[in-house]
């Protein structure tokens, strides 16, 4: 797997719930985890989302935890994420037709798309909304916003009072938030 050069690649783990998934930062970029039931409004919708996720697992597009890696410039797991976006945005009727048509053949369709910083703005509105909602919810889980983290980084007196571990954690959070804000801009 490719790695991005610092400062955008910091090893840490972060987890937060989202409407369909939430971004989780690991060593190689942003990961995504399913929190499938938070955005559902009815039992039928809940059942559909669970079936869609089970289908993604069956297709080996995701594991139970659903990891998608998104770095500063591109999506490292672009096939998996694009297939997940396609399936999770299908209506019940579309998903039923997909299962009847494609799963019977054993093929891993729908096929993935090339996803990068340049292509995300051109995604279907429903896909961008899934990414946007997960990103927004993840940002809301932080206790400080990007501007506050940036101010602390620029205030040498306050920054020097932090332990090495706290300085590193601040740099990691700041890098994570920059990637999340970039995703919001790309999807907005």
PDB file of C-alpha atoms in Angstrom:
ATOM      1  CA  UNK A   1       0.000   0.000   0.000  1.00  0.00           C
ATOM      2  CA  UNK A   2       1.315   3.463  -0.866  1.00  0.00           C
ATOM      3  CA  UNK A   3       2.118   5.886   1.905  1.00  0.00           C
ATOM      4  CA  UNK A   4       1.867   9.637   1.843  1.00  0.00           C
ATOM      5  CA  UNK A   5       4.758  11.739   2.998  1.00  0.00           C
ATOM      6  CA  UNK A   6       4.494  13.625   6.298  1.00  0.00           C
ATOM      7  CA  UNK A   7       2.946  15.870   7.579  1.00  0.00           C
ATOM      8  CA  UNK A   8      -0.333  14.358   6.371  1.00  0.00           C
ATOM      9  CA  UNK A   9       0.454  10.786   7.413  1.00  0.00           C
ATOM     10  CA  UNK A  10       0.475  10.368  11.183  1.00  0.00           C
ATOM     11  CA  UNK A  11      -0.029   7.028  12.938  1.00  0.00           C
ATOM     12  CA  UNK A  12      -2.980   7.183  15.295  1.00  0.00           C
ATOM     13  CA  UNK A  13      -6.424   5.700  15.735  1.00  0.00           C
ATOM     14  CA  UNK A  14      -9.638   7.630  15.866  1.00  0.00           C
ATOM     15  CA  UNK A  15     -13.207   6.364  15.930  1.00  0.00           C
ATOM     16  CA  UNK A  16     -16.532   8.142  15.766  1.00  0.00           C
ATOM     17  CA  UNK A  17     -20.077   7.231  14.683  1.00  0.00           C
ATOM     18  CA  UNK A  18     -21.665   8.561  11.495  1.00  0.00           C
ATOM     19  CA  UNK A  19     -24.910   8.177   9.561  1.00  0.00           C
ATOM     20  CA  UNK A  20     -23.594   5.383   7.365  1.00  0.00           C
ATOM     21  CA  UNK A  21     -19.959   5.358   8.289  1.00  0.00           C
ATOM     22  CA  UNK A  22     -17.411   7.580   9.952  1.00  0.00           C
ATOM     23  CA  UNK A  23     -13.845   8.349   9.058  1.00  0.00           C
ATOM     24  CA  UNK A  24     -11.180   6.744  11.195  1.00  0.00           C
ATOM     25  CA  UNK A  25      -7.558   7.844  10.916  1.00  0.00           C
ATOM     26  CA  UNK A  26      -4.900   5.142  10.745  1.00  0.00           C
ATOM     27  CA  UNK A  27      -1.307   5.126   9.574  1.00  0.00           C
ATOM     28  CA  UNK A  28      -2.025   5.313   5.850  1.00  0.00           C
ATOM     29  CA  UNK A  29      -4.936   7.750   5.750  1.00  0.00           C
ATOM     30  CA  UNK A  30      -8.603   8.002   6.624  1.00  0.00           C
ATOM     31  CA  UNK A  31     -10.553   4.839   7.241  1.00  0.00           C
ATOM     32  CA  UNK A  32     -14.255   4.525   7.361  1.00  0.00           C
ATOM     33  CA  UNK A  33     -16.350   2.340   9.676  1.00  0.00           C
ATOM     34  CA  UNK A  34     -19.992   1.436   9.294  1.00  0.00           C
ATOM     35  CA  UNK A  35     -22.421   2.925  11.757  1.00  0.00           C
ATOM     36  CA  UNK A  36     -25.272   1.894   9.582  1.00  0.00           C
ATOM     37  CA  UNK A  37     -28.290   2.337  11.725  1.00  0.00           C
ATOM     38  CA  UNK A  38     -27.865   5.916  12.932  1.00  0.00           C
ATOM     39  CA  UNK A  39     -29.328   7.441   9.772  1.00  0.00           C
ATOM     40  CA  UNK A  40     -32.276   5.090   9.356  1.00  0.00           C
ATOM     41  CA  UNK A  41     -35.808   6.355   9.955  1.00  0.00           C
ATOM     42  CA  UNK A  42     -37.922   3.198   9.653  1.00  0.00           C
ATOM     43  CA  UNK A  43     -37.623  -0.522  10.221  1.00  0.00           C
ATOM     44  CA  UNK A  44     -37.749  -1.123   6.435  1.00  0.00           C
ATOM     45  CA  UNK A  45     -34.897   1.339   5.893  1.00  0.00           C
ATOM     46  CA  UNK A  46     -32.932  -0.255   8.745  1.00  0.00           C
ATOM     47  CA  UNK A  47     -33.388  -3.703   7.208  1.00  0.00           C
ATOM     48  CA  UNK A  48     -32.327  -2.447   3.759  1.00  0.00           C
ATOM     49  CA  UNK A  49     -29.123  -0.894   5.105  1.00  0.00           C
ATOM     50  CA  UNK A  50     -28.262  -4.090   6.999  1.00  0.00           C
ATOM     51  CA  UNK A  51     -28.857  -6.163   3.848  1.00  0.00           C
ATOM     52  CA  UNK A  52     -26.734  -3.774   1.792  1.00  0.00           C
ATOM     53  CA  UNK A  53     -23.881  -4.005   4.287  1.00  0.00           C
ATOM     54  CA  UNK A  54     -24.149  -7.807   4.412  1.00  0.00           C
ATOM     55  CA  UNK A  55     -23.975  -7.801   0.619  1.00  0.00           C
ATOM     56  CA  UNK A  56     -20.819  -5.666   0.698  1.00  0.00           C
ATOM     57  CA  UNK A  57     -19.293  -8.123   3.182  1.00  0.00           C
ATOM     58  CA  UNK A  58     -20.307 -11.078   0.979  1.00  0.00           C
ATOM     59  CA  UNK A  59     -18.709  -9.365  -2.024  1.00  0.00           C
ATOM     60  CA  UNK A  60     -15.563  -8.886   0.097  1.00  0.00           C
ATOM     61  CA  UNK A  61     -15.694  -5.132  -0.512  1.00  0.00           C
ATOM     62  CA  UNK A  62     -15.671  -4.529   3.245  1.00  0.00           C
ATOM     63  CA  UNK A  63     -15.052  -6.473   6.416  1.00  0.00           C
ATOM     64  CA  UNK A  64     -17.314  -6.289   9.418  1.00  0.00           C
ATOM     65  CA  UNK A  65     -15.603  -3.041  10.451  1.00  0.00           C
ATOM     66  CA  UNK A  66     -15.664  -1.544   6.939  1.00  0.00           C
ATOM     67  CA  UNK A  67     -12.301   0.088   6.356  1.00  0.00           C
ATOM     68  CA  UNK A  68     -11.841   2.580   3.518  1.00  0.00           C
ATOM     69  CA  UNK A  69      -8.542   4.459   3.281  1.00  0.00           C
ATOM     70  CA  UNK A  70      -8.640   8.086   2.188  1.00  0.00           C
ATOM     71  CA  UNK A  71      -5.400  10.046   2.092  1.00  0.00           C
ATOM     72  CA  UNK A  72      -4.639  13.680   1.363  1.00  0.00           C
ATOM     73  CA  UNK A  73      -4.613  13.311  -2.433  1.00  0.00           C
ATOM     74  CA  UNK A  74      -6.595  10.169  -3.216  1.00  0.00           C
ATOM     75  CA  UNK A  75      -8.649   7.242  -2.024  1.00  0.00           C
ATOM     76  CA  UNK A  76      -6.415   4.219  -1.514  1.00  0.00           C
ATOM     77  CA  UNK A  77      -9.340   1.764  -1.433  1.00  0.00           C
ATOM     78  CA  UNK A  78     -11.211   3.366  -4.298  1.00  0.00           C
ATOM     79  CA  UNK A  79     -12.912   0.227  -5.614  1.00  0.00           C
ATOM     80  CA  UNK A  80     -14.238  -0.736  -2.200  1.00  0.00           C
ATOM     81  CA  UNK A  81     -15.469   2.767  -1.368  1.00  0.00           C
ATOM     82  CA  UNK A  82     -17.107   3.374  -4.745  1.00  0.00           C
ATOM     83  CA  UNK A  83     -18.903   0.019  -4.638  1.00  0.00           C
ATOM     84  CA  UNK A  84     -20.036   0.732  -1.064  1.00  0.00           C
ATOM     85  CA  UNK A  85     -21.340   4.155  -2.085  1.00  0.00           C
ATOM     86  CA  UNK A  86     -23.212   2.616  -5.013  1.00  0.00           C
ATOM     87  CA  UNK A  87     -24.847  -0.076  -2.908  1.00  0.00           C
ATOM     88  CA  UNK A  88     -25.641   2.145   0.080  1.00  0.00           C
ATOM     89  CA  UNK A  89     -27.377   4.690  -2.168  1.00  0.00           C
ATOM     90  CA  UNK A  90     -29.604   2.117  -3.915  1.00  0.00           C
ATOM     91  CA  UNK A  91     -33.325   2.098  -3.277  1.00  0.00           C
ATOM     92  CA  UNK A  92     -34.923  -1.132  -2.064  1.00  0.00           C
ATOM     93  CA  UNK A  93     -36.096  -1.910  -5.611  1.00  0.00           C
ATOM     94  CA  UNK A  94     -32.671  -1.207  -7.157  1.00  0.00           C
ATOM     95  CA  UNK A  95     -30.959  -3.308  -4.517  1.00  0.00           C
ATOM     96  CA  UNK A  96     -33.373  -6.214  -5.065  1.00  0.00           C
ATOM     97  CA  UNK A  97     -32.710  -6.086  -8.823  1.00  0.00           C
ATOM     98  CA  UNK A  98     -28.962  -5.896  -8.181  1.00  0.00           C
ATOM     99  CA  UNK A  99     -29.061  -8.971  -5.940  1.00  0.00           C
ATOM    100  CA  UNK A 100     -31.136 -10.972  -8.417  1.00  0.00           C
ATOM    101  CA  UNK A 101     -29.066  -9.963 -11.429  1.00  0.00           C
ATOM    102  CA  UNK A 102     -25.489  -9.642 -10.218  1.00  0.00           C
ATOM    103  CA  UNK A 103     -25.077 -11.780  -7.117  1.00  0.00           C
ATOM    104  CA  UNK A 104     -26.360 -14.862  -8.899  1.00  0.00           C
ATOM    105  CA  UNK A 105     -23.440 -14.647 -11.316  1.00  0.00           C
ATOM    106  CA  UNK A 106     -20.836 -14.378  -8.558  1.00  0.00           C
ATOM    107  CA  UNK A 107     -19.387 -11.253 -10.133  1.00  0.00           C
ATOM    108  CA  UNK A 108     -18.092  -8.400  -7.996  1.00  0.00           C
ATOM    109  CA  UNK A 109     -20.135  -5.689  -9.643  1.00  0.00           C
ATOM    110  CA  UNK A 110     -20.960  -2.868  -9.613  1.00  0.00           C
ATOM    111  CA  UNK A 111     -17.401  -2.021 -10.536  1.00  0.00           C
ATOM    112  CA  UNK A 112     -15.411   0.635  -8.739  1.00  0.00           C
ATOM    113  CA  UNK A 113     -14.531   4.079 -10.009  1.00  0.00           C
ATOM    114  CA  UNK A 114     -11.325   6.054  -9.788  1.00  0.00           C
ATOM    115  CA  UNK A 115     -11.707   8.222  -6.681  1.00  0.00           C
ATOM    116  CA  UNK A 116      -9.340  11.054  -5.901  1.00  0.00           C
ATOM    117  CA  UNK A 117      -9.272  14.652  -4.778  1.00  0.00           C
ATOM    118  CA  UNK A 118      -9.994  15.597  -8.387  1.00  0.00           C
ATOM    119  CA  UNK A 119     -12.920  13.200  -8.946  1.00  0.00           C
ATOM    120  CA  UNK A 120     -14.855  13.463  -5.653  1.00  0.00           C
ATOM    121  CA  UNK A 121     -16.572  16.762  -6.630  1.00  0.00           C
ATOM    122  CA  UNK A 122     -18.034  15.033  -9.705  1.00  0.00           C
ATOM    123  CA  UNK A 123     -19.629  12.151  -7.787  1.00  0.00           C
ATOM    124  CA  UNK A 124     -23.403  11.669  -7.672  1.00  0.00           C
ATOM    125  CA  UNK A 125     -25.076  13.958  -5.169  1.00  0.00           C
ATOM    126  CA  UNK A 126     -26.224  11.006  -3.024  1.00  0.00           C
ATOM    127  CA  UNK A 127     -22.657   9.694  -2.776  1.00  0.00           C
ATOM    128  CA  UNK A 128     -21.270  13.085  -1.863  1.00  0.00           C
ATOM    129  CA  UNK A 129     -24.022  13.401   0.752  1.00  0.00           C
ATOM    130  CA  UNK A 130     -22.986  10.087   2.360  1.00  0.00           C
ATOM    131  CA  UNK A 131     -19.357  11.233   2.509  1.00  0.00           C
ATOM    132  CA  UNK A 132     -20.335  14.741   3.658  1.00  0.00           C
ATOM    133  CA  UNK A 133     -22.589  13.479   6.491  1.00  0.00           C
ATOM    134  CA  UNK A 134     -19.984  11.022   7.773  1.00  0.00           C
ATOM    135  CA  UNK A 135     -17.298  13.706   7.620  1.00  0.00           C
ATOM    136  CA  UNK A 136     -19.430  16.320   9.373  1.00  0.00           C
ATOM    137  CA  UNK A 137     -20.377  13.946  12.158  1.00  0.00           C
ATOM    138  CA  UNK A 138     -16.742  12.956  12.617  1.00  0.00           C
ATOM    139  CA  UNK A 139     -15.685  16.618  12.880  1.00  0.00           C
ATOM    140  CA  UNK A 140     -18.425  17.223  15.454  1.00  0.00           C
ATOM    141  CA  UNK A 141     -16.935  14.528  17.664  1.00  0.00           C
ATOM    142  CA  UNK A 142     -13.741  16.563  18.227  1.00  0.00           C
ATOM    143  CA  UNK A 143     -13.693  18.802  21.293  1.00  0.00           C
ATOM    144  CA  UNK A 144     -11.835  21.602  19.456  1.00  0.00           C
ATOM    145  CA  UNK A 145     -12.272  22.821  15.895  1.00  0.00           C
ATOM    146  CA  UNK A 146      -9.603  23.249  13.224  1.00  0.00           C
ATOM    147  CA  UNK A 147      -9.127  26.974  13.916  1.00  0.00           C
ATOM    148  CA  UNK A 148      -8.511  26.369  17.641  1.00  0.00           C
ATOM    149  CA  UNK A 149      -5.947  23.653  16.864  1.00  0.00           C
ATOM    150  CA  UNK A 150      -4.230  25.949  14.345  1.00  0.00           C
ATOM    151  CA  UNK A 151      -4.076  28.792  16.882  1.00  0.00           C
ATOM    152  CA  UNK A 152      -2.439  26.490  19.431  1.00  0.00           C
ATOM    153  CA  UNK A 153       0.098  25.338  16.850  1.00  0.00           C
ATOM    154  CA  UNK A 154       0.947  28.948  15.957  1.00  0.00           C
ATOM    155  CA  UNK A 155       1.216  30.086  19.587  1.00  0.00           C
ATOM    156  CA  UNK A 156       4.799  29.028  20.339  1.00  0.00           C
ATOM    157  CA  UNK A 157       4.483  29.815  24.041  1.00  0.00           C
ATOM    158  CA  UNK A 158       1.400  27.620  24.509  1.00  0.00           C
ATOM    159  CA  UNK A 159       2.797  24.924  22.206  1.00  0.00           C
ATOM    160  CA  UNK A 160       6.113  24.746  24.098  1.00  0.00           C
ATOM    161  CA  UNK A 161       4.234  24.121  27.364  1.00  0.00           C
ATOM    162  CA  UNK A 162       2.810  20.892  25.929  1.00  0.00           C
ATOM    163  CA  UNK A 163       4.631  17.614  26.474  1.00  0.00           C
ATOM    164  CA  UNK A 164       6.132  15.913  23.412  1.00  0.00           C
ATOM    165  CA  UNK A 165       3.237  13.496  23.415  1.00  0.00           C
ATOM    166  CA  UNK A 166       0.679  16.329  23.566  1.00  0.00           C
ATOM    167  CA  UNK A 167       2.492  18.180  20.750  1.00  0.00           C
ATOM    168  CA  UNK A 168       2.402  15.070  18.574  1.00  0.00           C
ATOM    169  CA  UNK A 169      -1.279  14.473  19.375  1.00  0.00           C
ATOM    170  CA  UNK A 170      -2.059  18.086  18.468  1.00  0.00           C
ATOM    171  CA  UNK A 171      -0.243  17.745  15.136  1.00  0.00           C
ATOM    172  CA  UNK A 172      -2.087  14.502  14.392  1.00  0.00           C
ATOM    173  CA  UNK A 173      -5.507  15.977  15.200  1.00  0.00           C
ATOM    174  CA  UNK A 174      -4.715  19.035  13.112  1.00  0.00           C
ATOM    175  CA  UNK A 175      -3.746  16.851  10.125  1.00  0.00           C
ATOM    176  CA  UNK A 176      -6.880  14.763  10.528  1.00  0.00           C
ATOM    177  CA  UNK A 177      -9.102  17.821  10.642  1.00  0.00           C
ATOM    178  CA  UNK A 178      -7.449  19.288   7.549  1.00  0.00           C
ATOM    179  CA  UNK A 179      -8.255  16.114   5.603  1.00  0.00           C
ATOM    180  CA  UNK A 180     -11.827  16.138   6.923  1.00  0.00           C
ATOM    181  CA  UNK A 181     -12.294  19.795   5.996  1.00  0.00           C
ATOM    182  CA  UNK A 182     -10.924  19.040   2.543  1.00  0.00           C
ATOM    183  CA  UNK A 183     -13.517  16.261   2.172  1.00  0.00           C
ATOM    184  CA  UNK A 184     -16.284  18.693   3.183  1.00  0.00           C
ATOM    185  CA  UNK A 185     -15.113  21.173   0.558  1.00  0.00           C
ATOM    186  CA  UNK A 186     -14.873  18.485  -2.118  1.00  0.00           C
ATOM    187  CA  UNK A 187     -18.399  17.256  -1.347  1.00  0.00           C
ATOM    188  CA  UNK A 188     -19.985  20.665  -0.710  1.00  0.00           C
TER     189      UNK A 188
END
